[in-house]
mmCIF file of C-alpha atoms in Angstrom:
data_model
loop_
_atom_site.group_PDB
_atom_site.id
_atom_site.type_symbol
_atom_site.label_atom_id
_atom_site.label_comp_id
_atom_site.label_asym_id
_atom_site.label_seq_id
_atom_site.Cartn_x
_atom_site.Cartn_y
_atom_site.Cartn_z
ATOM 1 C CA UNK A 1 86.634 -207.046 -3.477
ATOM 2 C CA UNK A 2 84.724 -203.786 -3.138
ATOM 3 C CA UNK A 3 86.863 -201.928 -0.642
ATOM 4 C CA UNK A 4 89.873 -203.363 1.052
ATOM 5 C CA UNK A 5 92.582 -200.705 1.304
ATOM 6 C CA UNK A 6 95.130 -203.219 2.592
ATOM 7 C CA UNK A 7 96.680 -206.482 1.423
ATOM 8 C CA UNK A 8 97.037 -207.894 4.930
ATOM 9 C CA UNK A 9 95.396 -211.330 4.927
ATOM 10 C CA UNK A 10 94.476 -211.033 8.598
ATOM 11 C CA UNK A 11 92.522 -207.850 7.891
ATOM 12 C CA UNK A 12 90.800 -209.545 4.950
ATOM 13 C CA UNK A 13 89.549 -212.318 7.244
ATOM 14 C CA UNK A 14 88.253 -209.854 9.848
ATOM 15 C CA UNK A 15 86.701 -207.758 7.079
ATOM 16 C CA UNK A 16 84.943 -210.809 5.670
ATOM 17 C CA UNK A 17 83.591 -211.841 9.071
ATOM 18 C CA UNK A 18 82.374 -208.299 9.709
ATOM 19 C CA UNK A 19 80.738 -208.019 6.282
ATOM 20 C CA UNK A 20 78.935 -211.353 6.647
ATOM 21 C CA UNK A 21 77.732 -210.469 10.145
ATOM 22 C CA UNK A 22 76.560 -207.023 9.021
ATOM 23 C CA UNK A 23 74.816 -208.528 5.988
ATOM 24 C CA UNK A 24 73.056 -211.036 8.227
ATOM 25 C CA UNK A 25 71.834 -208.247 10.488
ATOM 26 C CA UNK A 26 70.469 -206.248 7.526
ATOM 27 C CA UNK A 27 68.564 -209.259 6.164
ATOM 28 C CA UNK A 28 67.311 -210.255 9.625
ATOM 29 C CA UNK A 29 66.061 -206.765 10.486
ATOM 30 C CA UNK A 30 64.279 -206.208 7.175
ATOM 31 C CA UNK A 31 62.677 -209.641 7.392
ATOM 32 C CA UNK A 32 61.480 -208.927 10.937
ATOM 33 C CA UNK A 33 60.192 -205.457 10.087
ATOM 34 C CA UNK A 34 58.266 -206.658 7.033
ATOM 35 C CA UNK A 35 56.750 -209.501 9.044
ATOM 36 C CA UNK A 36 55.604 -207.110 11.807
ATOM 37 C CA UNK A 37 54.047 -204.706 9.315
ATOM 38 C CA UNK A 38 52.094 -207.535 7.682
ATOM 39 C CA UNK A 39 49.829 -207.809 10.754
ATOM 40 C CA UNK A 40 50.566 -204.772 12.925
ATOM 41 C CA UNK A 41 50.883 -200.984 12.791
ATOM 42 C CA UNK A 42 54.098 -198.934 12.533
ATOM 43 C CA UNK A 43 53.626 -198.080 16.229
ATOM 44 C CA UNK A 44 53.982 -201.779 17.108
ATOM 45 C CA UNK A 45 57.100 -201.939 14.900
ATOM 46 C CA UNK A 46 58.596 -199.051 16.891
ATOM 47 C CA UNK A 47 57.988 -200.982 20.142
ATOM 48 C CA UNK A 48 59.513 -204.161 18.667
ATOM 49 C CA UNK A 49 62.583 -202.211 17.581
ATOM 50 C CA UNK A 50 62.895 -200.657 21.030
ATOM 51 C CA UNK A 51 62.576 -204.056 22.738
ATOM 52 C CA UNK A 52 65.158 -205.477 20.366
ATOM 53 C CA UNK A 53 67.778 -202.725 20.583
ATOM 54 C CA UNK A 54 67.617 -201.156 24.042
ATOM 55 C CA UNK A 55 69.141 -204.141 25.966
ATOM 56 C CA UNK A 56 72.117 -204.156 23.580
ATOM 57 C CA UNK A 57 72.668 -200.449 24.135
ATOM 58 C CA UNK A 58 72.755 -200.974 27.900
ATOM 59 C CA UNK A 59 75.174 -203.916 27.577
ATOM 60 C CA UNK A 60 77.674 -202.268 25.228
ATOM 61 C CA UNK A 61 79.903 -200.725 27.934
ATOM 62 C CA UNK A 62 80.107 -204.075 29.730
ATOM 63 C CA UNK A 63 81.079 -205.724 26.442
ATOM 64 C CA UNK A 64 84.170 -203.536 26.163
ATOM 65 C CA UNK A 65 85.354 -204.599 29.597
ATOM 66 C CA UNK A 66 84.892 -208.258 28.631
ATOM 67 C CA UNK A 67 87.040 -207.671 25.544
ATOM 68 C CA UNK A 68 89.819 -206.283 27.761
ATOM 69 C CA UNK A 69 89.642 -209.214 30.209
ATOM 70 C CA UNK A 70 89.090 -212.286 28.016
ATOM 71 C CA UNK A 71 90.634 -214.042 25.040
ATOM 72 C CA UNK A 72 89.100 -211.975 22.244
ATOM 73 C CA UNK A 73 89.333 -214.821 19.740
ATOM 74 C CA UNK A 74 86.972 -216.979 21.795
ATOM 75 C CA UNK A 75 84.785 -213.954 22.534
ATOM 76 C CA UNK A 76 84.456 -213.015 18.861
ATOM 77 C CA UNK A 77 83.742 -216.547 17.653
ATOM 78 C CA UNK A 78 81.313 -217.041 20.536
ATOM 79 C CA UNK A 79 79.517 -213.854 19.491
ATOM 80 C CA UNK A 80 79.001 -215.185 15.963
ATOM 81 C CA UNK A 81 77.693 -218.543 17.153
ATOM 82 C CA UNK A 82 75.401 -216.970 19.763
ATOM 83 C CA UNK A 83 73.968 -214.611 17.150
ATOM 84 C CA UNK A 84 73.359 -217.570 14.835
ATOM 85 C CA UNK A 85 71.342 -219.341 17.530
ATOM 86 C CA UNK A 86 69.330 -216.168 18.212
ATOM 87 C CA UNK A 87 68.493 -215.640 14.538
ATOM 88 C CA UNK A 88 67.549 -219.317 14.303
ATOM 89 C CA UNK A 89 65.185 -218.773 17.235
ATOM 90 C CA UNK A 90 63.662 -215.767 15.465
ATOM 91 C CA UNK A 91 63.150 -217.884 12.346
ATOM 92 C CA UNK A 92 61.287 -220.557 14.295
ATOM 93 C CA UNK A 93 58.926 -218.197 16.162
ATOM 94 C CA UNK A 94 58.459 -215.486 13.527
ATOM 95 C CA UNK A 95 54.969 -216.641 12.572
ATOM 96 C CA UNK A 96 54.078 -217.790 16.090
ATOM 97 C CA UNK A 97 54.769 -214.772 18.300
ATOM 98 C CA UNK A 98 56.143 -211.378 17.352
ATOM 99 C CA UNK A 99 57.106 -210.774 20.965
ATOM 100 C CA UNK A 100 59.146 -213.979 21.235
ATOM 101 C CA UNK A 101 60.841 -212.871 18.016
ATOM 102 C CA UNK A 102 61.533 -209.484 19.624
ATOM 103 C CA UNK A 103 63.066 -211.285 22.597
ATOM 104 C CA UNK A 104 65.430 -213.227 20.329
ATOM 105 C CA UNK A 105 66.170 -209.921 18.550
ATOM 106 C CA UNK A 106 67.241 -208.462 21.893
ATOM 107 C CA UNK A 107 69.466 -211.473 22.643
ATOM 108 C CA UNK A 108 71.018 -211.211 19.177
ATOM 109 C CA UNK A 109 71.806 -207.548 19.817
ATOM 110 C CA UNK A 110 73.414 -208.340 23.176
ATOM 111 C CA UNK A 111 75.515 -211.084 21.559
ATOM 112 C CA UNK A 112 76.572 -208.643 18.849
ATOM 113 C CA UNK A 113 77.809 -206.010 21.333
ATOM 114 C CA UNK A 114 80.929 -208.009 22.206
ATOM 115 C CA UNK A 115 81.870 -208.389 18.528
ATOM 116 C CA UNK A 116 83.046 -204.821 17.821
ATOM 117 C CA UNK A 117 85.419 -204.385 20.826
ATOM 118 C CA UNK A 118 86.765 -207.941 20.560
ATOM 119 C CA UNK A 119 87.320 -207.480 16.816
ATOM 120 C CA UNK A 120 89.216 -204.263 17.509
ATOM 121 C CA UNK A 121 91.495 -205.925 20.048
ATOM 122 C CA UNK A 122 92.002 -208.899 17.740
ATOM 123 C CA UNK A 123 92.748 -206.580 14.805
ATOM 124 C CA UNK A 124 95.417 -204.716 16.750
ATOM 125 C CA UNK A 125 96.879 -208.059 17.819
ATOM 126 C CA UNK A 126 97.536 -209.252 14.262
ATOM 127 C CA UNK A 127 98.699 -206.130 12.408
ATOM 128 C CA UNK A 128 101.633 -203.779 12.748
ATOM 129 C CA UNK A 129 101.131 -200.348 14.316
ATOM 130 C CA UNK A 130 101.735 -198.537 11.040
ATOM 131 C CA UNK A 131 98.981 -200.561 9.324
ATOM 132 C CA UNK A 132 96.228 -199.587 11.754
ATOM 133 C CA UNK A 133 94.892 -196.559 9.880
ATOM 134 C CA UNK A 134 94.496 -198.563 6.661
ATOM 135 C CA UNK A 135 92.956 -201.506 8.522
ATOM 136 C CA UNK A 136 90.471 -199.307 10.397
ATOM 137 C CA UNK A 137 89.454 -197.645 7.141
ATOM 138 C CA UNK A 138 88.879 -201.077 5.594
ATOM 139 C CA UNK A 139 86.623 -202.076 8.481
ATOM 140 C CA UNK A 140 84.877 -198.701 8.224
ATOM 141 C CA UNK A 141 83.999 -199.362 4.571
ATOM 142 C CA UNK A 142 81.687 -202.212 5.583
ATOM 143 C CA UNK A 143 78.866 -199.827 6.470
ATOM 144 C CA UNK A 144 78.790 -198.448 2.925
ATOM 145 C CA UNK A 145 79.107 -201.863 1.311
ATOM 146 C CA UNK A 146 76.286 -203.355 3.364
ATOM 147 C CA UNK A 147 74.021 -200.335 2.861
ATOM 148 C CA UNK A 148 74.009 -201.315 -0.807
ATOM 149 C CA UNK A 149 74.266 -205.114 -0.708
ATOM 150 C CA UNK A 150 72.734 -206.047 2.643
ATOM 151 C CA UNK A 151 69.692 -203.804 2.385
ATOM 152 C CA UNK A 152 69.042 -204.831 -1.236
ATOM 153 C CA UNK A 153 69.324 -208.542 -0.458
ATOM 154 C CA UNK A 154 67.151 -208.154 2.626
ATOM 155 C CA UNK A 155 64.481 -206.303 0.677
ATOM 156 C CA UNK A 156 64.339 -208.916 -2.096
ATOM 157 C CA UNK A 157 64.243 -211.859 0.307
ATOM 158 C CA UNK A 158 61.674 -210.259 2.619
ATOM 159 C CA UNK A 159 59.416 -209.505 -0.359
ATOM 160 C CA UNK A 160 59.556 -213.214 -1.207
ATOM 161 C CA UNK A 161 59.181 -214.481 2.379
ATOM 162 C CA UNK A 162 60.061 -212.872 5.751
ATOM 163 C CA UNK A 163 60.714 -216.339 7.174
ATOM 164 C CA UNK A 164 62.905 -217.205 4.209
ATOM 165 C CA UNK A 165 64.827 -213.959 4.735
ATOM 166 C CA UNK A 166 65.324 -214.831 8.397
ATOM 167 C CA UNK A 167 66.542 -218.346 7.572
ATOM 168 C CA UNK A 168 68.991 -216.884 5.047
ATOM 169 C CA UNK A 169 70.233 -214.428 7.692
ATOM 170 C CA UNK A 170 70.853 -217.375 10.010
ATOM 171 C CA UNK A 171 72.996 -219.107 7.393
ATOM 172 C CA UNK A 172 74.968 -215.940 6.615
ATOM 173 C CA UNK A 173 75.595 -215.361 10.322
ATOM 174 C CA UNK A 174 76.962 -218.891 10.715
ATOM 175 C CA UNK A 175 79.279 -218.315 7.747
ATOM 176 C CA UNK A 176 80.677 -215.248 9.540
ATOM 177 C CA UNK A 177 82.379 -217.578 12.042
ATOM 178 C CA UNK A 178 84.365 -219.350 9.289
ATOM 179 C CA UNK A 179 86.952 -216.571 8.636
ATOM 180 C CA UNK A 180 87.414 -216.181 12.398
ATOM 181 C CA UNK A 181 88.073 -219.894 12.889
ATOM 182 C CA UNK A 182 90.695 -219.675 10.165
ATOM 183 C CA UNK A 183 92.271 -216.555 11.686
ATOM 184 C CA UNK A 184 92.336 -218.133 15.155
ATOM 185 C CA UNK A 185 94.959 -220.605 13.907
ATOM 186 C CA UNK A 186 97.370 -217.815 12.981
ATOM 187 C CA UNK A 187 99.998 -216.428 15.373
ATOM 188 C CA UNK A 188 99.478 -213.093 17.147
ATOM 189 C CA UNK A 189 101.858 -210.151 17.453
ATOM 190 C CA UNK A 190 100.743 -209.830 21.066
ATOM 191 C CA UNK A 191 98.527 -211.935 23.388
ATOM 192 C CA UNK A 192 94.793 -211.277 23.331
ATOM 193 C CA UNK A 193 94.138 -213.088 26.622
ATOM 194 C CA UNK A 194 95.376 -211.902 30.030
ATOM 195 C CA UNK A 195 98.370 -213.763 31.412
ATOM 196 C CA UNK A 196 98.192 -215.700 34.667
ATOM 197 C CA UNK A 197 99.961 -212.824 36.435
ATOM 198 C CA UNK A 198 97.484 -210.333 34.982
ATOM 199 C CA UNK A 199 94.560 -212.427 36.178
ATOM 200 C CA UNK A 200 96.022 -212.576 39.666
ATOM 201 C CA UNK A 201 96.358 -208.809 40.049
ATOM 202 C CA UNK A 202 93.453 -207.481 38.021
ATOM 203 C CA UNK A 203 90.682 -205.569 39.749
ATOM 204 C CA UNK A 204 87.002 -206.566 40.058
ATOM 205 C CA UNK A 205 84.921 -206.292 36.871
ATOM 206 C CA UNK A 206 82.997 -203.110 37.685
ATOM 207 C CA UNK A 207 86.110 -201.371 39.016
ATOM 208 C CA UNK A 208 87.802 -202.062 35.694
ATOM 209 C CA UNK A 209 84.709 -200.749 33.923
ATOM 210 C CA UNK A 210 84.939 -197.498 35.882
ATOM 211 C CA UNK A 211 88.661 -197.265 35.081
ATOM 212 C CA UNK A 212 87.829 -197.231 31.374
ATOM 213 C CA UNK A 213 85.628 -194.178 31.947
ATOM 214 C CA UNK A 214 88.106 -192.369 34.190
ATOM 215 C CA UNK A 215 91.017 -192.814 31.806
ATOM 216 C CA UNK A 216 89.384 -190.472 29.283
ATOM 217 C CA UNK A 217 90.210 -187.571 31.613
ATOM 218 C CA UNK A 218 93.888 -188.136 30.854
ATOM 219 C CA UNK A 219 93.479 -188.775 27.104
ATOM 220 C CA UNK A 220 92.438 -185.516 25.417
ATOM 221 C CA UNK A 221 92.455 -186.899 21.868
ATOM 222 C CA UNK A 222 90.285 -189.909 22.732
ATOM 223 C CA UNK A 223 88.025 -187.686 24.831
ATOM 224 C CA UNK A 224 87.572 -185.256 21.942
ATOM 225 C CA UNK A 225 86.534 -188.076 19.597
ATOM 226 C CA UNK A 226 84.005 -189.256 22.182
ATOM 227 C CA UNK A 227 82.462 -185.795 22.664
ATOM 228 C CA UNK A 228 82.200 -185.024 18.965
ATOM 229 C CA UNK A 229 80.664 -188.472 18.514
ATOM 230 C CA UNK A 230 78.070 -187.648 21.172
ATOM 231 C CA UNK A 231 77.307 -184.327 19.489
ATOM 232 C CA UNK A 232 77.035 -185.801 15.999
ATOM 233 C CA UNK A 233 75.040 -188.752 17.338
ATOM 234 C CA UNK A 234 72.433 -186.284 18.533
ATOM 235 C CA UNK A 235 72.470 -184.311 15.281
ATOM 236 C CA UNK A 236 72.717 -187.274 12.924
ATOM 237 C CA UNK A 237 70.686 -189.813 14.887
ATOM 238 C CA UNK A 238 67.587 -188.858 12.909
ATOM 239 C CA UNK A 239 69.467 -189.114 9.574
ATOM 240 C CA UNK A 240 67.277 -191.880 8.134
ATOM 241 C CA UNK A 241 64.074 -190.112 9.183
ATOM 242 C CA UNK A 242 65.211 -186.781 7.736
ATOM 243 C CA UNK A 243 66.407 -188.370 4.484
ATOM 244 C CA UNK A 244 63.175 -190.313 3.978
ATOM 245 C CA UNK A 245 61.087 -187.233 4.743
ATOM 246 C CA UNK A 246 63.167 -185.117 2.368
ATOM 247 C CA UNK A 247 62.839 -187.675 -0.446
ATOM 248 C CA UNK A 248 59.060 -187.909 -0.140
ATOM 249 C CA UNK A 249 58.199 -184.277 0.600
ATOM 250 C CA UNK A 250 60.783 -181.887 -0.878
ATOM 251 C CA UNK A 251 61.607 -184.145 -3.843
ATOM 252 C CA UNK A 252 58.064 -185.556 -4.099
ATOM 253 C CA UNK A 253 59.659 -188.937 -4.742
ATOM 254 C CA UNK A 254 58.798 -192.543 -3.959
ATOM 255 C CA UNK A 255 60.679 -195.600 -2.777
ATOM 256 C CA UNK A 256 62.776 -195.618 -5.928
ATOM 257 C CA UNK A 257 64.094 -192.102 -5.265
ATOM 258 C CA UNK A 258 64.921 -193.020 -1.675
ATOM 259 C CA UNK A 259 66.628 -196.200 -2.881
ATOM 260 C CA UNK A 260 68.822 -194.230 -5.297
ATOM 261 C CA UNK A 261 69.763 -191.856 -2.486
ATOM 262 C CA UNK A 262 70.814 -194.814 -0.318
ATOM 263 C CA UNK A 263 72.890 -196.310 -3.135
ATOM 264 C CA UNK A 264 74.682 -192.954 -3.471
ATOM 265 C CA UNK A 265 75.075 -192.949 0.314
ATOM 266 C CA UNK A 266 76.736 -196.374 0.407
ATOM 267 C CA UNK A 267 78.995 -195.792 -2.601
ATOM 268 C CA UNK A 268 80.186 -192.428 -1.260
ATOM 269 C CA UNK A 269 81.001 -193.899 2.162
ATOM 270 C CA UNK A 270 83.133 -196.579 0.490
ATOM 271 C CA UNK A 271 85.045 -193.940 -1.490
ATOM 272 C CA UNK A 272 85.469 -191.835 1.650
ATOM 273 C CA UNK A 273 87.020 -194.731 3.573
ATOM 274 C CA UNK A 274 89.403 -195.345 0.674
ATOM 275 C CA UNK A 275 90.486 -191.692 0.837
ATOM 276 C CA UNK A 276 90.941 -191.978 4.616
ATOM 277 C CA UNK A 277 93.154 -195.040 4.184
ATOM 278 C CA UNK A 278 95.407 -193.104 1.816
ATOM 279 C CA UNK A 279 95.609 -189.928 3.877
ATOM 280 C CA UNK A 280 99.044 -189.281 5.392
ATOM 281 C CA UNK A 281 99.263 -189.551 9.168
ATOM 282 C CA UNK A 282 100.235 -185.887 9.562
ATOM 283 C CA UNK A 283 96.966 -184.854 7.864
ATOM 284 C CA UNK A 284 94.597 -187.100 9.846
ATOM 285 C CA UNK A 285 93.463 -184.513 12.381
ATOM 286 C CA UNK A 286 92.924 -181.736 9.844
ATOM 287 C CA UNK A 287 91.128 -184.135 7.461
ATOM 288 C CA UNK A 288 88.835 -185.265 10.293
ATOM 289 C CA UNK A 289 87.852 -181.706 11.237
ATOM 290 C CA UNK A 290 87.512 -180.549 7.614
ATOM 291 C CA UNK A 291 85.285 -183.525 6.791
ATOM 292 C CA UNK A 292 82.843 -182.507 9.522
ATOM 293 C CA UNK A 293 82.638 -179.063 7.926
ATOM 294 C CA UNK A 294 82.185 -180.385 4.359
ATOM 295 C CA UNK A 295 79.620 -182.872 5.619
ATOM 296 C CA UNK A 296 77.577 -180.078 7.174
ATOM 297 C CA UNK A 297 77.808 -177.733 4.186
ATOM 298 C CA UNK A 298 76.688 -180.406 1.706
ATOM 299 C CA UNK A 299 73.878 -181.590 4.002
ATOM 300 C CA UNK A 300 72.546 -178.041 4.417
ATOM 301 C CA UNK A 301 72.792 -177.333 0.695
ATOM 302 C CA UNK A 302 70.889 -180.515 -0.147
ATOM 303 C CA UNK A 303 67.740 -179.232 1.546
ATOM 304 C CA UNK A 304 67.610 -176.324 -0.903
ATOM 305 C CA UNK A 305 67.800 -178.700 -3.869
ATOM 306 C CA UNK A 306 64.472 -179.518 -5.443
ATOM 307 C CA UNK A 307 65.792 -181.809 -8.178
ATOM 308 C CA UNK A 308 66.656 -185.475 -7.460
ATOM 309 C CA UNK A 309 69.907 -185.417 -9.465
ATOM 310 C CA UNK A 310 71.247 -182.407 -7.562
ATOM 311 C CA UNK A 311 70.139 -184.011 -4.313
ATOM 312 C CA UNK A 312 71.996 -187.242 -5.124
ATOM 313 C CA UNK A 313 75.204 -185.323 -5.924
ATOM 314 C CA UNK A 314 75.056 -183.280 -2.710
ATOM 315 C CA UNK A 315 74.237 -186.346 -0.606
ATOM 316 C CA UNK A 316 77.181 -188.152 -2.197
ATOM 317 C CA UNK A 317 79.501 -185.274 -1.228
ATOM 318 C CA UNK A 318 78.082 -185.279 2.286
ATOM 319 C CA UNK A 319 78.502 -189.048 2.724
ATOM 320 C CA UNK A 320 81.965 -189.029 1.136
ATOM 321 C CA UNK A 321 82.995 -186.674 3.940
ATOM 322 C CA UNK A 322 81.237 -189.021 6.389
ATOM 323 C CA UNK A 323 83.272 -191.912 4.974
ATOM 324 C CA UNK A 324 86.502 -190.049 5.724
ATOM 325 C CA UNK A 325 85.282 -189.466 9.279
ATOM 326 C CA UNK A 326 84.331 -193.140 9.649
ATOM 327 C CA UNK A 327 87.688 -194.241 8.265
ATOM 328 C CA UNK A 328 89.679 -192.076 10.678
ATOM 329 C CA UNK A 329 87.431 -192.212 13.740
ATOM 330 C CA UNK A 330 88.676 -195.447 15.355
ATOM 331 C CA UNK A 331 92.322 -194.682 14.589
ATOM 332 C CA UNK A 332 92.059 -191.278 16.262
ATOM 333 C CA UNK A 333 90.085 -192.679 19.186
ATOM 334 C CA UNK A 334 92.557 -195.432 20.079
ATOM 335 C CA UNK A 335 95.915 -193.935 19.031
ATOM 336 C CA UNK A 336 96.748 -192.730 22.558
ATOM 337 C CA UNK A 337 94.806 -195.397 24.508
ATOM 338 C CA UNK A 338 96.803 -198.128 26.305
ATOM 339 C CA UNK A 339 96.204 -201.616 24.896
ATOM 340 C CA UNK A 340 94.600 -202.843 28.127
ATOM 341 C CA UNK A 341 91.833 -200.213 27.855
ATOM 342 C CA UNK A 342 90.979 -200.242 24.153
ATOM 343 C CA UNK A 343 87.902 -202.426 24.490
ATOM 344 C CA UNK A 344 86.393 -200.212 27.175
ATOM 345 C CA UNK A 345 87.133 -196.934 25.393
ATOM 346 C CA UNK A 346 85.702 -198.321 22.131
ATOM 347 C CA UNK A 347 82.527 -199.392 23.912
ATOM 348 C CA UNK A 348 82.139 -196.041 25.680
ATOM 349 C CA UNK A 349 82.340 -194.321 22.289
ATOM 350 C CA UNK A 350 79.732 -196.643 20.765
ATOM 351 C CA UNK A 351 77.414 -196.480 23.773
ATOM 352 C CA UNK A 352 77.346 -192.697 24.025
ATOM 353 C CA UNK A 353 76.926 -192.272 20.268
ATOM 354 C CA UNK A 354 74.115 -194.814 19.972
ATOM 355 C CA UNK A 355 72.413 -193.578 23.121
ATOM 356 C CA UNK A 356 72.111 -189.970 22.009
ATOM 357 C CA UNK A 357 71.197 -191.127 18.486
ATOM 358 C CA UNK A 358 68.108 -192.796 19.905
ATOM 359 C CA UNK A 359 67.336 -189.712 21.981
ATOM 360 C CA UNK A 360 67.584 -187.570 18.864
ATOM 361 C CA UNK A 361 64.853 -189.604 17.160
ATOM 362 C CA UNK A 362 62.391 -188.487 19.829
ATOM 363 C CA UNK A 363 63.584 -184.867 19.754
ATOM 364 C CA UNK A 364 63.507 -184.530 15.973
ATOM 365 C CA UNK A 365 60.169 -186.312 15.837
ATOM 366 C CA UNK A 366 58.785 -183.503 17.983
ATOM 367 C CA UNK A 367 60.528 -180.812 15.945
ATOM 368 C CA UNK A 368 59.066 -182.150 12.707
ATOM 369 C CA UNK A 369 55.627 -181.563 14.185
ATOM 370 C CA UNK A 370 56.283 -177.828 14.671
ATOM 371 C CA UNK A 371 58.681 -176.885 11.851
ATOM 372 C CA UNK A 372 59.544 -177.899 8.291
ATOM 373 C CA UNK A 373 62.110 -180.424 7.099
ATOM 374 C CA UNK A 374 64.243 -177.797 5.329
ATOM 375 C CA UNK A 375 64.789 -175.743 8.499
ATOM 376 C CA UNK A 376 65.846 -178.818 10.476
ATOM 377 C CA UNK A 377 68.149 -180.026 7.695
ATOM 378 C CA UNK A 378 69.905 -176.679 7.316
ATOM 379 C CA UNK A 379 70.318 -176.239 11.073
ATOM 380 C CA UNK A 380 71.784 -179.710 11.562
ATOM 381 C CA UNK A 381 74.210 -179.085 8.701
ATOM 382 C CA UNK A 382 75.369 -175.804 10.230
ATOM 383 C CA UNK A 383 75.806 -177.610 13.549
ATOM 384 C CA UNK A 384 78.140 -180.127 11.863
ATOM 385 C CA UNK A 385 80.248 -177.284 10.430
ATOM 386 C CA UNK A 386 80.530 -175.704 13.883
ATOM 387 C CA UNK A 387 81.436 -179.049 15.483
ATOM 388 C CA UNK A 388 84.341 -179.528 13.077
ATOM 389 C CA UNK A 389 85.606 -175.994 13.691
ATOM 390 C CA UNK A 390 85.383 -176.297 17.481
ATOM 391 C CA UNK A 391 87.052 -179.727 17.456
ATOM 392 C CA UNK A 392 89.971 -178.348 15.445
ATOM 393 C CA UNK A 393 90.240 -175.213 17.590
ATOM 394 C CA UNK A 394 90.238 -177.178 20.864
ATOM 395 C CA UNK A 395 92.703 -179.914 19.822
ATOM 396 C CA UNK A 396 95.385 -180.648 22.391
ATOM 397 C CA UNK A 397 98.964 -179.896 21.168
ATOM 398 C CA UNK A 398 100.533 -182.708 23.232
ATOM 399 C CA UNK A 399 97.975 -185.224 22.003
ATOM 400 C CA UNK A 400 98.601 -184.019 18.454
ATOM 401 C CA UNK A 401 102.353 -184.552 18.944
ATOM 402 C CA UNK A 402 101.814 -188.049 20.352
ATOM 403 C CA UNK A 403 99.521 -188.933 17.468
ATOM 404 C CA UNK A 404 102.054 -187.684 14.917
ATOM 405 C CA UNK A 405 104.647 -189.922 16.620
ATOM 406 C CA UNK A 406 102.518 -192.932 15.712
ATOM 407 C CA UNK A 407 100.464 -193.384 18.867
ATOM 408 C CA UNK A 408 101.173 -194.462 22.398
ATOM 409 C CA UNK A 409 103.138 -197.622 21.535
ATOM 410 C CA UNK A 410 105.527 -195.912 19.130
ATOM 411 C CA UNK A 411 105.990 -193.037 21.576
ATOM 412 C CA UNK A 412 106.847 -195.437 24.393
ATOM 413 C CA UNK A 413 109.175 -197.409 22.151
ATOM 414 C CA UNK A 414 110.914 -194.213 21.128
#
């Protein structure tokens, strides 16, 4: 297997389900985008993407609360089956109505929002505390793996037939439920569904949602991961646009050059998550901050490179640092968060990051109209360096001590 820094069979099953679901999404999106561009302009594609992704963004915070209130095994399996039905609907209407397809795209995105927080709760229910960093790094490697495999498969299938690509995505999405059905038969270290007593005394849904937001005031480490995620989401939200523009303007390349850059991107992220999985607990915080700085330095330097080979090397260094960040991010975020709030905190992190990432597309689109790509690239890289330095400087000593003790559960047990 490409990147599984753990031998835990439960993690392997969750990794497989995640990889299949991510691969399905890649193939589905590329098939949809190619189909839209066959008959419509890029402006229409932008509207379709907005229609398909905005509802999911708005639902993500609610999804985290559901993961804290419900049996996450049923929620996760239900997510896979619901997404399969949505992709099937897209397959059936793809050549009939683009807007019906966009509607199914939106429903698929909403169904997918409950997968990440429920997977996280399920993951922590089937592994030991000391295995969490390695398990989170394994899950984090999926992005790099699917950047290479999922995008390539989607491109080949969509070139053959957008409808065929969509049908294949439907089949892959259905397969993603198989590892989860197998895992659901295994015992848990702790319950993933609220007990009868918990149900009797729990608060109304939206009050619990608000509690997930308020708790960040008392969790400095989790709060710091959220704010640096917001900041990097704004800086890095236009990553794909900046990279494509750099490849075609500064490097004077074509689709092949951009494809090579993305292969380097995916491979470096995988290596970075492997490094994160093997980083000692006492070095996690310093590695996280340092990676932000290395990421920014390599990204800035890349925009001065005019040769594709140099650009690939610098991008690989940049994305290797990103892989370390990805591998450590969830572990740092949830280390001091009580088990009953993990779904909500995870969803808050994802919602704020994805929200500002979409905002950044509009902002950087305007900036590209008034300045050059090199200036924007260098400035965003410097901003990443500063973010890492500020995060390290403002770290909370008590939170650092609690993290070094192995997180909230080990600290309580001790």
